[in-house]
Amino acid sequence: MTAPNPAADAMTPYQFPNPPEAAKEIVVQNAIPTDERLWVPQAENVWFRPLCLNVSTGYWMNLLRVRKSGVLSRHRHPQAVHGMVLKGRWRYLEHDWIATEGSYVFEPPGETHTLYVPEDVEEMITYFQVNGVMYYCDPYGQFTGYEDVFTKVDMCRTHFTEVGLGADFVDQFIR
Ligand code: FE
């Protein structure tokens, strides 16, 4: 450490490069896209918009969009999830609270739930950070399927190829 340079003020940018091992930053303009091709279909009335698919740490940041009485299938989280409702509202069949526009939600590890968007909500968009795995299950906890950051990448590649953006379009979101 050297002594602070008194000539440097608050507006002087950092003078050194970032570590060479550091991943490149991601900036997504129009994160809530108007280009319909950027929404990756996930189930009936359910889509996700990838923002950061972090294969080195095992999490993904995405917007979840659900229209009219869509359901995100029952699933268990072994790791925490953070969400912020950007539009509309939703609830879990397993809880009595409702997440409304502007709400922040913490889903603790160990939680199993079913996300439901009521009939009178035209469109719901929520920003979610999902860590590890989504373990899909029946009402009694028996395994029916899973998603992780790698299956999300695969879904994006397939979809972006189908809509003409190309399989490598997803690469900009992968770190
Ligand atoms: Fe969840």
Coordinates of C-alpha atoms and ligand atoms in Angstrom, one line a residue:
M1 CA 0.0 0.0 0.0
T2 CA 1.2 3.5 -0.8
A3 CA -0.1 6.7 0.8
P4 CA -3.1 8.3 -0.8
N5 CA -2.2 10.8 -3.5
P6 CA -3.7 14.1 -2.4
A7 CA -4.1 15.1 -6.1
A8 CA -6.6 12.3 -6.7
D9 CA -10.2 13.4 -6.1
A10 CA -13.5 11.6 -6.0
M11 CA -13.9 11.8 -9.7
T12 CA -10.6 10.2 -10.5
P13 CA -11.2 6.7 -12.0
Y14 CA -9.4 3.7 -10.6
Q15 CA -6.0 3.7 -12.2
F16 CA -5.3 0.0 -12.6
P17 CA -6.8 -2.8 -14.7
N18 CA -9.1 -5.3 -13.0
P19 CA -7.6 -8.7 -12.2
P20 CA -7.1 -10.6 -15.5
E21 CA -9.0 -13.5 -14.1
A22 CA -12.1 -11.4 -13.4
A23 CA -15.1 -12.1 -15.6
K24 CA -16.4 -9.5 -18.0
E25 CA -19.2 -7.4 -16.8
I26 CA -22.7 -7.8 -18.3
V27 CA -24.9 -4.8 -19.2
V28 CA -28.3 -5.7 -20.6
Q29 CA -30.1 -2.7 -22.2
N30 CA -33.8 -3.0 -22.2
A31 CA -33.7 -5.8 -19.6
I32 CA -37.5 -6.0 -19.9
P33 CA -37.5 -6.7 -23.7
T34 CA -40.0 -5.6 -26.2
D35 CA -38.5 -8.1 -28.7
E36 CA -40.6 -11.2 -28.1
R37 CA -37.9 -13.5 -29.3
L38 CA -35.9 -12.8 -26.1
W39 CA -38.5 -14.5 -23.9
V40 CA -37.7 -18.2 -23.6
P41 CA -40.8 -20.3 -23.3
Q42 CA -40.8 -22.5 -20.2
A43 CA -44.4 -23.8 -19.8
E44 CA -47.8 -22.8 -20.9
N45 CA -48.1 -19.0 -20.2
V46 CA -44.6 -19.0 -18.6
W47 CA -41.4 -17.5 -20.0
F48 CA -38.0 -16.4 -18.7
R49 CA -35.6 -13.8 -19.9
P50 CA -32.0 -14.6 -19.2
L51 CA -29.8 -11.8 -17.7
C52 CA -26.9 -13.7 -16.1
L53 CA -26.3 -17.4 -16.4
N54 CA -23.6 -18.0 -13.9
V55 CA -22.0 -21.4 -14.7
S56 CA -19.0 -20.8 -12.6
T57 CA -21.0 -20.3 -9.4
G58 CA -24.2 -22.2 -10.3
Y59 CA -26.9 -19.6 -10.2
W60 CA -29.0 -17.6 -12.7
M61 CA -30.6 -14.2 -12.8
N62 CA -33.7 -13.9 -14.9
L63 CA -37.0 -12.3 -15.4
L64 CA -39.9 -14.6 -15.0
R65 CA -43.0 -13.7 -17.0
V66 CA -46.4 -15.4 -16.4
R67 CA -49.6 -14.5 -18.2
K68 CA -53.1 -15.1 -17.1
S69 CA -53.5 -17.9 -14.5
G70 CA -50.1 -19.4 -15.3
V71 CA -48.5 -21.8 -12.9
L72 CA -44.8 -22.4 -12.2
S73 CA -44.8 -26.0 -11.3
R74 CA -44.3 -27.1 -7.7
H75 CA -40.6 -27.2 -6.7
R76 CA -38.2 -27.3 -3.8
H77 CA -35.2 -25.0 -3.3
P78 CA -32.1 -26.4 -1.6
Q79 CA -30.6 -22.9 -1.8
A80 CA -31.9 -19.4 -1.3
V81 CA -33.8 -17.5 -4.0
H82 CA -34.3 -13.7 -4.1
G83 CA -37.1 -12.1 -6.1
M84 CA -38.4 -8.6 -6.8
V85 CA -41.8 -8.1 -8.4
L86 CA -41.6 -5.7 -11.3
K87 CA -45.1 -6.1 -12.6
G88 CA -48.4 -7.7 -11.6
R89 CA -48.8 -10.0 -8.6
W90 CA -48.6 -13.6 -7.7
R91 CA -48.8 -16.0 -4.7
Y92 CA -47.7 -19.4 -3.7
L93 CA -50.4 -22.0 -3.2
E94 CA -48.6 -22.9 0.1
H95 CA -48.7 -19.4 1.6
D96 CA -51.4 -16.8 2.3
W97 CA -49.4 -13.7 1.4
I98 CA -49.4 -12.1 -2.0
A99 CA -46.4 -10.6 -3.8
T100 CA -47.4 -7.4 -5.4
E101 CA -45.6 -5.0 -7.7
G102 CA -42.5 -3.6 -5.9
S103 CA -42.4 -6.6 -3.4
Y104 CA -39.1 -8.3 -2.5
V105 CA -39.3 -12.0 -1.7
F106 CA -36.8 -14.2 0.0
E107 CA -37.3 -17.9 -0.5
P108 CA -35.3 -19.8 2.1
P109 CA -33.5 -23.1 1.5
G110 CA -35.8 -26.0 2.2
E111 CA -38.9 -24.3 0.8
T112 CA -41.2 -26.1 -1.5
H113 CA -43.9 -24.1 -3.3
T114 CA -46.1 -23.6 -6.4
L115 CA -46.2 -20.1 -8.0
Y116 CA -49.6 -19.1 -9.1
V117 CA -50.7 -16.0 -11.1
P118 CA -54.4 -15.2 -10.6
E119 CA -56.8 -15.1 -13.5
D120 CA -57.3 -11.3 -13.3
V121 CA -53.6 -10.5 -13.7
E122 CA -52.8 -9.9 -17.4
E123 CA -49.1 -10.2 -17.0
M124 CA -46.6 -10.7 -14.1
I125 CA -42.9 -10.1 -14.4
T126 CA -40.5 -10.9 -11.5
Y127 CA -36.8 -10.6 -11.3
F128 CA -35.4 -13.8 -9.7
Q129 CA -32.0 -14.9 -8.6
V130 CA -32.1 -18.7 -8.4
N131 CA -29.2 -20.6 -6.8
G132 CA -28.3 -24.2 -7.4
V133 CA -31.3 -26.2 -8.6
M134 CA -35.1 -26.1 -8.9
Y135 CA -36.2 -29.5 -7.8
Y136 CA -39.6 -30.2 -9.3
C137 CA -41.8 -32.6 -7.3
D138 CA -45.2 -34.0 -6.7
P139 CA -47.4 -32.8 -3.8
Y140 CA -45.5 -35.3 -1.6
G141 CA -42.0 -34.3 -2.5
Q142 CA -41.3 -37.0 -5.0
F143 CA -38.9 -36.0 -7.7
T144 CA -40.4 -35.2 -11.1
G145 CA -37.6 -33.1 -12.8
Y146 CA -35.0 -30.4 -12.2
E147 CA -33.6 -27.2 -13.6
D148 CA -30.1 -25.7 -13.1
V149 CA -28.1 -23.1 -14.8
F150 CA -27.0 -25.6 -17.4
T151 CA -30.5 -26.7 -18.4
K152 CA -31.4 -23.0 -18.6
V153 CA -28.5 -22.4 -21.0
D154 CA -29.7 -25.4 -23.1
M155 CA -33.2 -24.0 -23.2
C156 CA -31.9 -20.6 -24.3
R157 CA -29.7 -22.2 -27.1
T158 CA -32.6 -24.2 -28.4
H159 CA -35.0 -21.3 -28.3
F160 CA -32.6 -18.7 -29.7
T161 CA -31.8 -21.0 -32.6
E162 CA -35.5 -21.6 -33.4
V163 CA -36.2 -17.8 -33.5
G164 CA -33.2 -17.1 -35.7
L165 CA -31.0 -15.3 -33.2
G166 CA -28.5 -18.2 -33.2
A167 CA -27.3 -20.8 -30.7
D168 CA -24.4 -18.5 -29.6
F169 CA -26.8 -15.6 -28.7
V170 CA -27.0 -16.9 -25.2
D171 CA -23.2 -16.6 -24.7
Q172 CA -23.4 -12.9 -23.8
F173 CA -25.3 -13.9 -20.6
I174 CA -22.9 -16.7 -19.5
R175 CA -20.2 -16.1 -17.0
Ligands
FE1 FE -39.3 -21.0 -6.1

